[in-house]
Amino acid sequence: MNSKILIIAGSDPSGGAGLQADIKTAQCHGVYSSAIISCLTAQNTQKVTSIHNPPISFLRSQLTTIFEDIKFDAIKIGMLGTRDIIEEVAHNLNKYAKNTPVILDPVIAATSGDLLLKENAIGSLKENLISNSLITTPNIDEAKILSGVEINSLADMKKAAQIIKIFGAKNVLVKGGHLSSLDGKIKSVLLDEKDDFYIITNKRIEVGSIHGTGCTLASAITCNISKGHDVLTSVRLANKFVYRGIKAGIKIGKGSLVLNLK
Ligand code: PLP
């Protein structure tokens, strides 16, 4: 049987990021996905115009109803939005899915600059979710906010990864896409369970602004973990999947491109 993942993420109705990108990614990997909506955004390829958080009691119903029925091979967590949502998700993971690997994309802001997590929720994210994750995958801005390290180099990325690991993540992947070019290349840093560093390097593709790379990467990693790959292999394969998606990126609206997932 195919492996099964659970996606807990925000909805992006443009389909480039969020839950919609996660489901497409799972489909491309031949992995079955269930999906719980944590919150809803109104957004297009240019901006986020509003965010709606369904009542916590409804989030709880989704989580309990799903967990009472289905056991997953891996769980991907994306945008959560508020402290209450984080705490509800964490409580149910503890109750029902303690031994299921969690891949956490600590979504704080969109590429457009719009804030996707309330500032007062960052402490809770560290304490309740980063602490229990198999892999946490911050981009440069998120790594700066989470670690307090100013990041301008590979050495800074490594330092930030070490600090984020102290919060309890078993592995930390600091994604380098938002850092201005290091020799025309994008370099991401993986700090693994044994405290070894791996540098994952890509040629930078000059496509301008592109939307949904973080969500897609984290869900591709989740699919690979669900199939039984180790962390380094899962990250490497996911990195190639996102690279191909960016290379074939498409313009669907007036703003940023979206990945073309195959
Ligand atoms: N919308 C939702 C629901 C998301 O989860 C995310 C990122 O995780 C975004 C938008 C932003 O994606 P990007 O930063 O690629 O624009």
PDB file of C-alpha atoms and ligand atoms in Angstrom, residues 10-12 17-18 41 43 79 105 107 109-112 116 210-215, ligand 1:
ATOM      1  CA  GLY A  10      -3.367  26.964   5.728  1.00  0.00           C
ATOM      2  CA  SER A  11      -5.347  27.262   2.519  1.00  0.00           C
ATOM      3  CA  ASP A  12      -3.941  29.345  -0.353  1.00  0.00           C
ATOM      4  CA  ALA A  17       1.364  27.540  -1.755  1.00  0.00           C
ATOM      5  CA  GLY A  18      -0.229  26.165   1.391  1.00  0.00           C
ATOM      6  CA  THR A  41      -6.126  32.967   3.595  1.00  0.00           C
ATOM      7  CA  GLN A  43      -4.617  35.652  -1.433  1.00  0.00           C
ATOM      8  CA  MET A  79       0.923  27.749   8.333  1.00  0.00           C
ATOM      9  CA  ASP A 105       7.653  24.354   8.090  1.00  0.00           C
ATOM     10  CA  VAL A 107       5.727  29.585   8.454  1.00  0.00           C
ATOM     11  CA  ALA A 109       5.812  35.407   6.658  1.00  0.00           C
ATOM     12  CA  ALA A 110       4.978  35.051   2.957  1.00  0.00           C
ATOM     13  CA  THR A 111       7.408  35.924   0.150  1.00  0.00           C
ATOM     14  CA  SER A 112       5.195  38.983  -0.402  1.00  0.00           C
ATOM     15  CA  LEU A 116       1.321  34.655   8.393  1.00  0.00           C
ATOM     16  CA  ILE A 210       8.205  32.561  -7.054  1.00  0.00           C
ATOM     17  CA  HIS A 211       5.531  31.485  -4.612  1.00  0.00           C
ATOM     18  CA  GLY A 212       5.150  28.219  -2.688  1.00  0.00           C
ATOM     19  CA  THR A 213       8.696  26.860  -2.643  1.00  0.00           C
ATOM     20  CA  GLY A 214       8.803  26.418   1.166  1.00  0.00           C
ATOM     21  CA  CYS A 215       5.484  24.559   1.376  1.00  0.00           C
TER      22      CYS A 215
HETATM   23  N1  PLP B   1      -0.009  30.941   2.044  1.00  0.00           N
HETATM   24  C1  PLP B   1       0.021  29.883   2.829  1.00  0.00           C
HETATM   25  C2  PLP B   1      -1.266  29.263   3.241  1.00  0.00           C
HETATM   26  C3  PLP B   1       1.254  29.363   3.224  1.00  0.00           C
HETATM   27  O1  PLP B   1       1.307  28.291   4.014  1.00  0.00           O
HETATM   28  C4  PLP B   1       2.453  29.988   2.802  1.00  0.00           C
HETATM   29  C5  PLP B   1       3.774  29.510   3.161  1.00  0.00           C
HETATM   30  O2  PLP B   1       4.006  28.571   3.821  1.00  0.00           O
HETATM   31  C6  PLP B   1       2.372  31.071   1.984  1.00  0.00           C
HETATM   32  C7  PLP B   1       1.127  31.520   1.635  1.00  0.00           C
HETATM   33  C8  PLP B   1       3.559  31.785   1.511  1.00  0.00           C
HETATM   34  O3  PLP B   1       4.257  31.108   0.568  1.00  0.00           O
HETATM   35  P1  PLP B   1       5.450  31.875  -0.146  1.00  0.00           P
HETATM   36  O4  PLP B   1       6.326  32.384   0.970  1.00  0.00           O
HETATM   37  O5  PLP B   1       6.123  30.861  -0.952  1.00  0.00           O
HETATM   38  O6  PLP B   1       4.835  32.989  -0.899  1.00  0.00           O
END
